[in-house]
Amino acid sequence: MDAMTSEIAATAARLVVEEGLEYGPAKRRAVAQLGMGRAPLPGNDVLEDAVREYIELFCGDTQPEELRALRVLALTWMERMAHFRPHLCGAVWFGTATRLSDISIQMFCDDPKSAEIALIDHRVPYEPTTITGFRGDAVEALSFASRSPELDVVVGVHLMVYDLDDLRGALKPDSKGRTPRGDIAAVRRLLQDTAP
């Protein structure tokens, strides 16, 4: 990795951790802040490594508790939506989340509309949007705010609604050999492994 890519990754990592930006916007803003014009952006793996380094250097005393609180909140929603085969993904799953991070949960449903009905039954006001899914196609995301009692903050929760067939192949390891998402049992194990 060259010095320019490394500098962009370090600046973007700070924006991810301190401002809660997603990787794409953080990389673009880092390039703008550094005045690097059309510099090539670092890959997500490079940025994730930079985020881990930043957390270790500057947030090592607070981030583990914040991550645990987010995982507890994620598990609460996964249990409420258990019928839809929820899988935690993103920064909360991989362990790079802080109190500014949102929770991303992928659900694999027989009937995608039934997930919306379940939120209505739980009296949860949500905002439906369409995003690009992990296979590059459009999927519906149901977004809402949920309070974390441990952190005393409101956290964004995003439920991405996939067809049940999409679950096949969804657990293949990523480029680093990690499982890219985890079900309820996997999140419970993470919480047991990090119990105080």
Backbone as a chain_set.jsonl record, in Angstrom:
{"seq": "MDAMTSEIAATAARLVVEEGLEYGPAKRRAVAQLGMGRAPLPGNDVLEDAVREYIELFCGDTQPEELRALRVLALTWMERMAHFRPHLCGAVWFGTATRLSDISIQMFCDDPKSAEIALIDHRVPYEPTTITGFRGDAVEALSFASRSPELDVVVGVHLMVYDLDDLRGALKPDSKGRTPRGDIAAVRRLLQDTAP", "coords": {"N": [[0.855, -1.18, 0.0], [0.6, 2.164, -0.903], [1.842, 5.411, 0.263], [-0.065, 7.436, -0.107], [-2.538, 6.074, -0.313], [-2.566, 4.92, 2.196], [-2.706, 7.198, 3.829], [-5.202, 8.244, 3.087], [-6.825, 6.123, 3.958], [-6.344, 6.19, 6.742], [-7.358, 8.722, 7.419], [-10.025, 8.426, 6.608], [-10.75, 6.367, 8.332], [-10.746, 7.688, 10.795], [-12.973, 9.339, 10.376], [-14.987, 7.443, 10.146], [-15.011, 6.293, 12.72], [-15.203, 8.531, 14.519], [-17.304, 10.073, 13.521], [-19.225, 8.385, 12.636], [-19.572, 7.711, 9.958], [-20.391, 5.877, 6.958], [-18.389, 3.537, 5.062], [-17.999, 4.217, 2.258], [-18.835, 7.055, 1.935], [-17.007, 8.072, 3.85], [-14.472, 7.553, 2.74], [-14.588, 9.118, 0.402], [-14.903, 11.685, 1.508], [-12.537, 11.871, 2.946], [-10.623, 11.978, 0.894], [-11.346, 14.444, -0.202], [-10.887, 16.165, 2.004], [-8.155, 15.893, 2.27], [-7.335, 17.008, -0.032], [-6.768, 15.562, -2.364], [-7.877, 15.202, -4.823], [-8.541, 13.197, -7.519], [-7.619, 10.796, -6.4], [-6.922, 7.28, -6.084], [-9.238, 5.276, -4.299], [-8.923, 3.595, -1.15], [-9.443, 0.059, -0.662], [-12.242, -1.63, 0.915], [-11.353, -3.573, 2.753], [-8.827, -2.608, 3.434], [-9.556, -0.183, 4.599], [-11.087, -1.137, 6.742], [-9.086, -2.39, 8.287], [-7.649, -0.096, 8.975], [-9.576, 1.22, 10.514], [-9.786, -0.555, 12.673], [-7.188, -0.235, 13.747], [-7.312, 2.496, 14.466], [-9.345, 2.441, 16.405], [-8.114, 0.821, 18.333], [-5.959, 2.447, 19.072], [-7.147, 4.908, 19.943], [-9.651, 4.463, 21.139], [-9.698, 2.303, 22.778], [-10.404, 1.961, 25.458], [-13.13, 2.452, 25.64], [-14.584, 1.418, 23.438], [-15.005, -1.496, 23.439], [-17.122, -1.898, 25.347], [-19.12, -0.329, 24.211], [-19.501, -1.664, 21.769], [-20.419, -4.137, 22.728], [-22.871, -3.341, 23.891], [-24.254, -2.529, 21.589], [-24.427, -4.981, 20.282], [-26.061, -6.349, 22.071], [-28.446, -4.89, 21.777], [-28.896, -5.408, 19.059], [-29.315, -8.181, 19.176], [-31.699, -8.229, 20.615], [-33.514, -7.177, 18.724], [-33.191, -9.079, 16.728], [-34.208, -11.34, 17.974], [-36.864, -10.533, 18.268], [-37.605, -10.526, 15.63], [-37.269, -13.113, 14.841], [-38.601, -15.028, 13.297], [-37.986, -14.442, 10.702], [-35.464, -15.3, 10.025], [-33.065, -13.787, 10.924], [-29.859, -12.228, 10.409], [-27.009, -10.855, 11.74], [-24.874, -8.3, 10.503], [-22.152, -6.347, 9.084], [-20.459, -3.607, 10.804], [-21.133, -4.026, 13.512], [-21.299, -6.774, 13.683], [-18.68, -7.531, 12.808], [-17.099, -6.308, 14.706], [-16.126, -3.686, 14.742], [-17.666, -1.571, 15.478], [-18.871, 1.461, 17.019], [-20.428, 3.635, 19.467], [-21.606, 5.381, 17.667], [-22.307, 3.919, 15.504], [-24.556, 2.29, 13.224], [-26.92, -0.436, 13.352], [-26.973, -3.301, 11.386], [-29.06, -5.662, 10.007], [-29.682, -8.572, 8.288], [-32.431, -10.131, 6.827], [-34.089, -13.144, 5.939], [-36.683, -14.004, 4.105], [-39.779, -15.77, 3.518], [-41.979, -14.368, 2.628], [-41.561, -11.195, 1.804], [-43.139, -8.922, 2.513], [-44.231, -9.61, 4.916], [-42.389, -9.022, 6.886], [-42.567, -6.262, 7.159], [-45.158, -6.109, 8.143], [-44.772, -7.345, 10.594], [-43.209, -5.411, 11.921], [-45.075, -3.363, 12.061], [-46.94, -4.613, 13.727], [-45.391, -4.643, 16.032], [-45.551, -2.035, 16.61], [-43.685, -0.233, 15.526], [-42.446, 2.591, 14.112], [-41.247, 2.92, 10.862], [-38.968, 3.452, 8.128], [-39.17, 2.744, 4.811], [-36.755, 1.87, 2.373], [-34.834, 1.481, -0.646], [-31.963, -0.4, -1.183], [-28.632, -1.342, -2.268], [-28.021, -4.712, -2.309], [-26.113, -7.5, -0.836], [-25.483, -9.049, -2.997], [-25.424, -7.341, -5.056], [-27.844, -6.615, -6.127], [-31.054, -4.878, -5.974], [-32.522, -4.406, -2.801], [-35.05, -4.311, -0.245], [-34.922, -2.1, 2.505], [-35.726, -1.707, 5.854], [-35.853, 0.834, 7.983], [-35.298, 2.157, 11.233], [-35.373, 3.823, 14.441], [-33.911, 2.918, 17.536], [-33.674, 2.771, 21.022], [-30.763, 2.425, 22.965], [-30.431, 1.187, 26.071], [-28.103, 0.74, 27.61], [-26.162, 2.403, 26.456], [-27.471, 4.763, 26.427], [-28.339, 6.126, 24.142], [-29.876, 6.817, 20.966], [-30.122, 4.484, 18.437], [-29.589, 3.752, 15.016], [-31.356, 1.299, 13.259], [-31.261, -1.101, 10.763], [-33.09, -3.159, 8.79], [-32.567, -5.425, 6.392], [-34.309, -6.82, 3.778], [-34.397, -9.901, 2.401], [-35.013, -12.486, -0.067], [-35.873, -15.832, 0.844], [-34.383, -17.718, -0.565], [-31.987, -16.409, -0.982], [-30.446, -16.92, 1.195], [-28.957, -19.165, 0.761], [-25.642, -19.668, 0.189], [-25.053, -17.277, 1.435], [-23.488, -17.425, 3.657], [-20.931, -17.944, 2.956], [-17.401, -17.663, 3.329], [-15.752, -14.43, 3.592], [-13.352, -12.268, 1.893], [-11.337, -12.308, 3.765], [-11.622, -14.694, 4.95], [-13.589, -14.837, 6.863], [-16.845, -15.4, 8.323], [-19.433, -13.63, 6.879], [-21.729, -12.783, 8.194], [-23.946, -13.348, 10.999], [-26.169, -15.593, 12.711], [-28.832, -15.703, 15.22], [-27.895, -17.484, 17.236], [-25.129, -17.301, 16.829], [-24.631, -14.611, 17.476], [-25.343, -14.632, 20.153], [-23.268, -16.269, 21.104], [-21.068, -14.581, 20.631], [-21.628, -12.589, 22.515], [-21.481, -14.071, 24.884], [-18.803, -14.745, 24.825], [-17.643, -12.293, 25.299], [-18.454, -11.547, 27.772], [-18.673, -9.575, 30.751]], "CA": [[0.0, 0.0, 0.0], [1.422, 3.369, -0.978], [1.634, 6.401, 1.32], [-1.305, 8.175, -0.358], [-3.654, 5.194, 0.065], [-2.502, 4.782, 3.649], [-3.178, 8.454, 4.422], [-6.649, 8.296, 2.86], [-7.444, 5.122, 4.842], [-6.259, 6.669, 8.125], [-8.302, 9.841, 7.564], [-11.373, 7.857, 6.512], [-10.989, 5.605, 9.567], [-11.134, 8.66, 11.827], [-14.337, 9.773, 10.086], [-15.875, 6.319, 10.458], [-15.105, 6.111, 14.172], [-15.605, 9.74, 15.247], [-18.528, 10.673, 13.006], [-20.187, 7.344, 12.299], [-19.804, 7.634, 8.513], [-20.205, 4.605, 6.262], [-17.086, 3.489, 4.408], [-17.963, 4.961, 0.993], [-18.756, 8.496, 2.186], [-15.793, 8.416, 4.603], [-13.341, 7.577, 1.806], [-14.712, 10.292, -0.489], [-14.648, 12.894, 2.287], [-11.109, 11.885, 3.276], [-9.927, 12.466, -0.306], [-11.628, 15.88, -0.303], [-10.198, 16.862, 3.099], [-6.711, 15.85, 2.025], [-7.063, 17.703, -1.283], [-6.107, 14.619, -3.265], [-8.586, 15.139, -6.101], [-9.02, 11.915, -8.026], [-6.759, 9.714, -5.913], [-7.631, 6.006, -5.964], [-9.73, 5.026, -2.95], [-8.521, 2.3, -0.593], [-10.498, -0.946, -0.589], [-12.907, -1.741, 2.215], [-10.507, -4.344, 3.668], [-7.777, -1.697, 3.906], [-10.184, 0.768, 5.517], [-11.453, -1.838, 7.976], [-7.86, -2.525, 9.076], [-7.342, 1.233, 9.523], [-10.563, 1.464, 11.57], [-9.358, -1.355, 13.836], [-6.016, 0.431, 14.317], [-7.756, 3.741, 15.093], [-10.063, 2.074, 17.635], [-7.133, 0.325, 19.301], [-5.155, 3.571, 19.555], [-7.862, 6.034, 20.541], [-10.933, 4.119, 21.764], [-9.559, 0.988, 23.391], [-11.024, 1.887, 26.784], [-14.587, 2.606, 25.575], [-15.222, 0.724, 22.324], [-15.535, -2.838, 23.72], [-18.421, -1.802, 26.019], [-20.073, 0.192, 23.226], [-19.773, -2.768, 20.844], [-21.256, -5.126, 23.429], [-24.218, -2.772, 24.018], [-24.884, -2.594, 20.27], [-24.757, -6.388, 20.016], [-27.23, -6.673, 22.901], [-29.605, -4.297, 21.112], [-29.11, -6.173, 17.826], [-29.91, -9.472, 19.54], [-33.094, -7.961, 20.98], [-34.306, -7.069, 17.487], [-33.137, -10.363, 16.029], [-35.156, -12.241, 18.648], [-38.216, -10.075, 17.93], [-37.845, -10.83, 14.215], [-36.671, -14.447, 14.655], [-39.326, -15.761, 12.264], [-37.46, -14.058, 9.387], [-34.088, -15.775, 9.926], [-32.18, -12.609, 10.923], [-28.413, -12.39, 10.505], [-26.296, -9.607, 11.99], [-23.749, -8.093, 9.585], [-21.562, -5.02, 9.196], [-19.499, -3.266, 11.856], [-21.509, -4.623, 14.8], [-20.915, -8.189, 13.579], [-17.234, -7.684, 12.683], [-16.434, -5.812, 15.903], [-15.536, -2.349, 14.585], [-18.703, -0.579, 15.758], [-18.835, 2.311, 18.209], [-21.761, 4.164, 19.795], [-22.141, 6.116, 16.523], [-22.6, 2.984, 14.413], [-25.891, 1.709, 13.07], [-27.011, -1.897, 13.365], [-27.48, -3.847, 10.126], [-29.531, -7.041, 10.137], [-30.253, -9.109, 7.059], [-33.486, -11.12, 7.103], [-34.346, -13.991, 4.781], [-38.118, -14.211, 4.306], [-40.637, -16.392, 2.511], [-42.811, -13.286, 2.117], [-40.927, -9.956, 2.271], [-44.087, -7.97, 3.115], [-44.553, -10.028, 6.28], [-41.471, -8.331, 7.794], [-43.167, -4.951, 7.436], [-46.324, -6.344, 9.001], [-44.262, -7.624, 11.944], [-42.841, -4.132, 12.53], [-46.339, -2.67, 12.381], [-47.467, -5.297, 14.915], [-44.571, -4.204, 17.17], [-45.763, -0.584, 16.695], [-42.407, 0.416, 15.232], [-42.463, 3.428, 12.9], [-40.054, 2.63, 10.077], [-38.845, 4.106, 6.826], [-38.696, 1.789, 3.806], [-35.909, 2.379, 1.294], [-34.226, 0.434, -1.455], [-30.504, -0.31, -1.163], [-27.95, -2.404, -3.01], [-27.776, -5.839, -1.42], [-24.783, -8.091, -0.864], [-25.24, -9.649, -4.313], [-25.425, -6.283, -6.048], [-29.193, -6.299, -6.595], [-31.828, -4.003, -5.088], [-33.295, -5.039, -1.731], [-35.739, -3.349, 0.606], [-34.407, -1.911, 3.857], [-36.684, -1.105, 6.781], [-34.986, 1.535, 8.929], [-35.973, 2.799, 12.363], [-34.51, 4.175, 15.568], [-34.159, 2.141, 18.742], [-32.841, 3.279, 22.115], [-29.899, 1.495, 23.692], [-30.398, 1.598, 27.482], [-26.737, 0.728, 28.129], [-25.424, 3.558, 25.94], [-28.34, 5.933, 26.562], [-28.394, 6.812, 22.852], [-30.759, 6.223, 19.966], [-29.304, 3.81, 17.429], [-30.272, 3.4, 13.777], [-31.423, -0.134, 12.969], [-31.649, -1.319, 9.368], [-33.43, -4.545, 8.476], [-32.561, -5.648, 4.947], [-35.233, -7.929, 3.535], [-34.006, -10.754, 1.275], [-35.785, -13.703, -0.273], [-35.326, -16.981, 1.558], [-33.384, -18.365, -1.426], [-30.716, -15.69, -0.892], [-29.682, -17.435, 2.326], [-27.981, -20.1, 0.199], [-24.425, -18.978, -0.211], [-24.841, -16.036, 2.191], [-22.55, -17.651, 4.751], [-19.593, -18.229, 2.434], [-16.411, -16.745, 3.901], [-15.369, -13.254, 2.816], [-11.967, -12.283, 1.397], [-10.432, -12.563, 4.889], [-11.935, -16.004, 5.499], [-14.559, -14.715, 7.962], [-18.259, -15.491, 7.995], [-19.838, -12.226, 6.768], [-22.932, -12.488, 8.967], [-24.198, -14.378, 12.001], [-27.553, -15.738, 13.161], [-29.065, -15.431, 16.647], [-26.989, -18.301, 18.05], [-23.771, -16.758, 16.687], [-24.552, -13.356, 18.242], [-25.324, -15.027, 21.575], [-21.912, -16.743, 21.408], [-20.201, -13.4, 20.727], [-21.896, -11.929, 23.787], [-20.94, -14.913, 25.956], [-17.339, -14.666, 24.776], [-17.199, -10.985, 25.774], [-19.172, -11.222, 29.012], [-17.793, -8.905, 31.725]], "C": [[0.898, 1.239, 0.0], [1.018, 4.377, 0.101], [0.311, 7.151, 1.147], [-2.521, 7.34, 0.068], [-3.724, 5.046, 1.57], [-3.04, 6.03, 4.346], [-4.688, 8.604, 4.251], [-7.353, 7.341, 3.813], [-7.448, 5.599, 6.289], [-7.25, 7.805, 8.379], [-9.739, 9.332, 7.523], [-11.714, 7.078, 7.78], [-11.42, 6.53, 10.7], [-12.576, 9.111, 11.634], [-15.354, 8.672, 10.403], [-16.097, 6.229, 11.961], [-15.686, 7.342, 14.867], [-16.926, 10.333, 14.78], [-19.573, 9.652, 12.586], [-20.481, 7.225, 10.812], [-19.658, 6.204, 8.013], [-18.895, 4.678, 5.487], [-17.016, 4.333, 3.138], [-17.873, 6.463, 1.195], [-17.486, 8.917, 2.933], [-14.583, 8.493, 3.68], [-13.397, 8.81, 0.913], [-14.417, 11.583, 0.277], [-13.172, 13.011, 2.667], [-10.298, 12.426, 2.097], [-10.123, 13.978, -0.441], [-10.867, 16.658, 0.772], [-8.701, 16.94, 2.859], [-6.319, 16.557, 0.736], [-6.38, 16.831, -2.322], [-6.866, 14.39, -4.563], [-9.105, 13.772, -6.469], [-8.133, 10.744, -7.601], [-7.559, 8.411, -5.823], [-8.009, 5.751, -4.503], [-9.232, 3.677, -2.438], [-9.709, 1.344, -0.588], [-11.093, -1.014, 0.805], [-12.089, -2.549, 3.217], [-9.414, -3.471, 4.266], [-8.368, -0.716, 4.914], [-10.582, 0.078, 6.821], [-10.228, -2.034, 8.874], [-7.478, -1.194, 9.726], [-8.309, 1.597, 10.652], [-10.169, 0.704, 12.829], [-8.154, -0.705, 14.528], [-6.422, 1.699, 15.066], [-8.462, 3.435, 16.42], [-9.094, 1.638, 18.71], [-6.327, 1.477, 19.914], [-5.94, 4.579, 20.388], [-9.128, 5.672, 21.317], [-10.884, 2.789, 22.509], [-10.244, 0.845, 24.736], [-12.551, 1.941, 26.738], [-15.263, 1.72, 24.534], [-15.728, -0.68, 22.666], [-16.903, -2.819, 24.401], [-19.493, -1.295, 25.066], [-20.474, -0.902, 22.243], [-20.697, -3.79, 21.49], [-22.698, -4.614, 23.547], [-24.954, -2.814, 22.676], [-25.273, -4.034, 19.913], [-25.951, -6.842, 20.846], [-28.495, -6.134, 22.242], [-29.923, -5.049, 19.815], [-29.784, -7.508, 18.135], [-31.373, -9.306, 19.933], [-33.972, -7.918, 19.738], [-34.293, -8.372, 16.693], [-34.12, -11.352, 16.651], [-36.597, -11.838, 18.346], [-38.597, -10.478, 16.506], [-37.338, -12.235, 13.862], [-37.323, -15.244, 13.53], [-38.709, -15.541, 10.878], [-35.974, -14.392, 9.212], [-33.086, -14.612, 9.886], [-30.711, -12.99, 11.084], [-27.786, -11.008, 10.682], [-25.118, -9.502, 11.022], [-23.134, -6.725, 9.867], [-20.652, -4.855, 10.404], [-19.836, -3.886, 13.204], [-21.139, -6.104, 14.811], [-19.393, -8.336, 13.6], [-16.446, -7.09, 13.85], [-15.786, -4.447, 15.785], [-16.526, -1.239, 14.899], [-18.394, 0.211, 17.027], [-20.256, 2.827, 18.442], [-22.393, 4.934, 18.641], [-22.56, 5.207, 15.372], [-24.062, 2.559, 14.413], [-25.786, 0.19, 13.121], [-27.63, -2.346, 12.049], [-27.812, -5.319, 10.316], [-30.146, -7.458, 8.814], [-31.251, -10.2, 7.434], [-33.811, -11.854, 5.809], [-35.758, -14.55, 4.91], [-38.777, -14.975, 3.162], [-41.463, -15.316, 1.814], [-42.261, -11.962, 2.644], [-41.886, -8.974, 2.945], [-44.405, -8.33, 4.563], [-43.612, -9.38, 7.298], [-42.017, -6.948, 8.146], [-44.356, -5.093, 8.373], [-45.878, -6.607, 10.437], [-43.844, -6.331, 12.645], [-44.077, -3.33, 12.914], [-46.955, -3.282, 13.631], [-46.701, -4.901, 16.181], [-44.703, -2.701, 17.416], [-44.46, 0.199, 16.512], [-42.565, 1.266, 13.973], [-41.147, 3.229, 12.141], [-40.121, 3.364, 8.746], [-38.362, 3.066, 5.823], [-37.856, 2.49, 2.735], [-35.412, 1.184, 0.476], [-32.723, 0.664, -1.475], [-29.923, -1.402, -2.059], [-27.578, -3.506, -2.026], [-26.399, -6.45, -1.61], [-24.477, -8.797, -2.174], [-25.28, -8.612, -5.435], [-26.8, -5.921, -6.59], [-29.92, -5.438, -5.567], [-32.603, -4.828, -4.061], [-33.95, -3.941, -0.899], [-35.073, -3.313, 1.976], [-35.486, -1.196, 4.667], [-35.86, -0.488, 7.909], [-35.808, 2.225, 10.008], [-34.95, 3.095, 13.442], [-34.914, 3.357, 16.777], [-33.188, 2.61, 19.817], [-32.033, 2.149, 22.734], [-29.843, 1.953, 25.141], [-28.968, 1.672, 28.033], [-25.947, 1.961, 27.697], [-26.168, 4.866, 26.143], [-28.288, 6.801, 25.299], [-29.424, 6.102, 21.975], [-29.876, 5.718, 18.827], [-30.161, 3.538, 16.19], [-30.208, 1.895, 13.561], [-31.945, -0.289, 11.548], [-31.872, -2.806, 9.147], [-33.487, -4.674, 6.962], [-33.337, -6.924, 4.664], [-34.852, -8.658, 2.243], [-35.003, -11.896, 1.119], [-35.095, -14.841, 0.468], [-34.229, -17.662, 0.74], [-32.012, -17.69, -1.344], [-29.843, -16.185, 0.256], [-28.638, -18.453, 1.857], [-26.767, -19.323, -0.275], [-24.119, -17.726, 0.588], [-23.802, -16.198, 3.299], [-21.164, -18.058, 4.263], [-18.612, -17.223, 3.017], [-16.101, -15.571, 2.974], [-13.9, -13.356, 2.417], [-10.944, -12.528, 2.508], [-10.706, -13.908, 5.56], [-12.933, -15.981, 6.645], [-15.968, -14.944, 7.451], [-18.807, -14.072, 7.984], [-21.079, -11.833, 7.562], [-23.16, -13.625, 9.955], [-25.644, -14.39, 12.447], [-27.656, -15.483, 14.668], [-28.09, -16.2, 17.527], [-25.562, -17.754, 17.994], [-23.606, -15.463, 17.482], [-24.557, -13.655, 19.735], [-23.932, -15.505, 21.984], [-20.945, -15.57, 21.528], [-20.377, -12.712, 22.078], [-21.381, -12.75, 24.955], [-19.426, -14.794, 26.014], [-16.802, -13.342, 25.312], [-17.899, -10.56, 27.059], [-18.2, -10.606, 30.02], [-17.427, -9.835, 32.867]], "O": [[1.83, 1.346, 0.797], [-0.008, 4.221, 0.764], [-0.359, 7.467, 2.131], [-3.424, 7.848, 0.733], [-4.808, 5.046, 2.154], [-3.753, 5.925, 5.344], [-5.376, 9.043, 5.172], [-8.367, 7.7, 4.413], [-8.445, 5.433, 6.991], [-7.902, 7.847, 9.422], [-10.575, 9.763, 8.317], [-12.852, 7.128, 8.248], [-12.329, 6.213, 11.467], [-13.321, 9.251, 12.604], [-16.455, 8.955, 10.876], [-17.231, 6.105, 12.422], [-16.568, 7.211, 15.716], [-17.602, 11.019, 15.547], [-20.688, 10.02, 12.218], [-21.526, 6.696, 10.433], [-18.897, 5.415, 8.573], [-18.353, 5.764, 5.28], [-16.063, 5.092, 2.96], [-16.946, 7.096, 0.691], [-16.949, 9.995, 2.679], [-13.757, 9.395, 3.816], [-12.382, 9.469, 0.69], [-13.754, 12.477, -0.25], [-12.62, 14.111, 2.705], [-9.392, 13.239, 2.284], [-9.181, 14.705, -0.755], [-10.27, 17.695, 0.481], [-8.057, 17.931, 3.203], [-5.134, 16.697, 0.431], [-5.52, 17.297, -3.069], [-6.534, 13.48, -5.322], [-10.003, 13.242, -5.814], [-7.929, 9.806, -8.372], [-8.751, 8.44, -5.517], [-7.212, 5.978, -3.593], [-9.13, 2.721, -3.207], [-10.858, 1.781, -0.517], [-10.508, -0.51, 1.763], [-12.119, -2.252, 4.411], [-9.107, -3.573, 5.454], [-7.766, -0.445, 5.953], [-10.427, 0.659, 7.896], [-10.321, -1.864, 10.089], [-7.04, -1.159, 10.876], [-7.906, 2.215, 11.637], [-10.214, 1.254, 13.929], [-8.108, -0.632, 15.756], [-5.938, 1.953, 16.169], [-8.206, 4.088, 17.431], [-9.226, 2.032, 19.868], [-6.048, 1.484, 21.113], [-5.457, 5.05, 21.418], [-9.631, 6.496, 22.081], [-11.926, 2.217, 22.83], [-10.626, -0.259, 25.124], [-13.207, 1.523, 27.692], [-16.407, 1.311, 24.73], [-16.815, -1.037, 22.211], [-17.761, -3.637, 24.071], [-20.632, -1.761, 25.096], [-21.653, -1.049, 21.921], [-21.651, -4.253, 20.865], [-23.642, -5.372, 23.326], [-26.149, -3.105, 22.635], [-26.322, -4.269, 19.315], [-26.766, -7.635, 20.375], [-29.502, -6.837, 22.158], [-31.09, -5.298, 19.511], [-30.713, -7.916, 17.439], [-32.198, -10.161, 19.613], [-35.036, -8.536, 19.694], [-35.287, -8.722, 16.056], [-34.782, -12.109, 15.942], [-37.459, -12.701, 18.185], [-39.765, -10.738, 16.215], [-37.015, -12.505, 12.706], [-36.66, -16.051, 12.879], [-38.892, -16.365, 9.982], [-35.307, -13.826, 8.346], [-32.341, -14.472, 8.916], [-30.367, -13.936, 11.792], [-28.006, -10.107, 9.874], [-24.442, -10.495, 10.752], [-23.558, -6.028, 10.789], [-20.143, -5.83, 10.956], [-18.934, -4.237, 13.965], [-20.712, -6.628, 15.839], [-18.867, -9.174, 14.332], [-15.247, -7.343, 13.972], [-14.977, -4.075, 16.635], [-16.25, -0.074, 14.613], [-17.76, -0.281, 17.961], [-21.175, 2.49, 17.696], [-23.609, 5.124, 18.635], [-23.109, 5.678, 14.376], [-24.71, 2.482, 15.457], [-24.71, -0.384, 12.954], [-28.676, -1.842, 11.641], [-26.969, -6.116, 10.726], [-31.025, -6.778, 8.284], [-30.958, -11.076, 8.249], [-33.81, -11.267, 4.727], [-36.01, -15.45, 5.711], [-38.389, -14.848, 2.001], [-41.634, -15.331, 0.595], [-42.471, -11.634, 3.812], [-41.482, -8.262, 3.864], [-44.8, -7.469, 5.348], [-43.991, -9.203, 8.455], [-41.936, -6.516, 9.297], [-44.537, -4.289, 9.287], [-46.518, -6.151, 11.385], [-44.096, -6.17, 13.839], [-44.113, -2.695, 13.968], [-47.44, -2.559, 14.502], [-47.278, -4.829, 17.266], [-44.058, -2.153, 18.31], [-44.177, 1.152, 17.237], [-42.793, 0.73, 12.889], [-40.067, 3.355, 12.717], [-41.176, 3.824, 8.31], [-37.252, 2.552, 5.965], [-38.211, 3.568, 2.259], [-35.562, 0.03, 0.877], [-32.257, 1.77, -1.746], [-30.644, -2.274, -2.542], [-26.9, -3.256, -1.03], [-25.612, -5.987, -2.435], [-23.318, -9.116, -2.44], [-25.184, -8.955, -6.613], [-26.92, -5.021, -7.422], [-29.462, -5.286, -4.435], [-33.252, -5.816, -4.403], [-33.478, -2.806, -0.851], [-34.709, -4.348, 2.535], [-36.075, -0.213, 4.218], [-35.243, -1.205, 8.697], [-36.865, 2.797, 9.741], [-33.8, 2.666, 13.36], [-36.098, 3.127, 17.021], [-32.007, 2.821, 19.541], [-32.55, 1.063, 22.993], [-29.267, 3.003, 25.426], [-28.654, 2.558, 28.828], [-25.158, 2.502, 28.471], [-25.584, 5.945, 26.047], [-28.205, 8.027, 25.369], [-29.787, 4.951, 22.213], [-29.006, 6.43, 18.327], [-31.321, 3.141, 16.306], [-29.142, 1.287, 13.665], [-32.949, 0.319, 11.176], [-30.955, -3.612, 9.299], [-34.362, -4.093, 6.321], [-33.056, -7.976, 5.238], [-34.967, -8.111, 1.146], [-35.738, -12.23, 2.048], [-33.884, -14.811, 0.689], [-33.243, -18.134, 1.307], [-30.991, -18.325, -1.606], [-28.644, -15.909, 0.293], [-27.577, -18.594, 2.465], [-26.898, -18.4, -1.078], [-23.037, -17.158, 0.445], [-23.293, -15.206, 3.82], [-20.319, -18.469, 5.058], [-18.953, -16.052, 3.184], [-16.173, -15.688, 1.751], [-13.278, -14.405, 2.583], [-9.808, -12.912, 2.228], [-10.117, -14.233, 6.591], [-13.112, -16.988, 7.331], [-16.254, -14.707, 6.277], [-18.667, -13.362, 8.98], [-21.44, -10.656, 7.594], [-22.639, -14.727, 9.778], [-26.279, -13.341, 12.552], [-26.679, -15.093, 15.307], [-27.518, -15.636, 18.46], [-24.864, -17.745, 19.008], [-22.56, -15.24, 18.092], [-23.849, -12.999, 20.5], [-23.463, -15.189, 23.077], [-20.096, -15.555, 22.419], [-19.402, -12.304, 22.708], [-20.889, -12.182, 25.93], [-18.832, -14.747, 27.092], [-15.647, -13.263, 25.731], [-17.937, -9.377, 27.399], [-17.056, -11.045, 30.139], [-16.696, -9.44, 33.775]]}, "num_chains": 1, "name": "protein.A"}
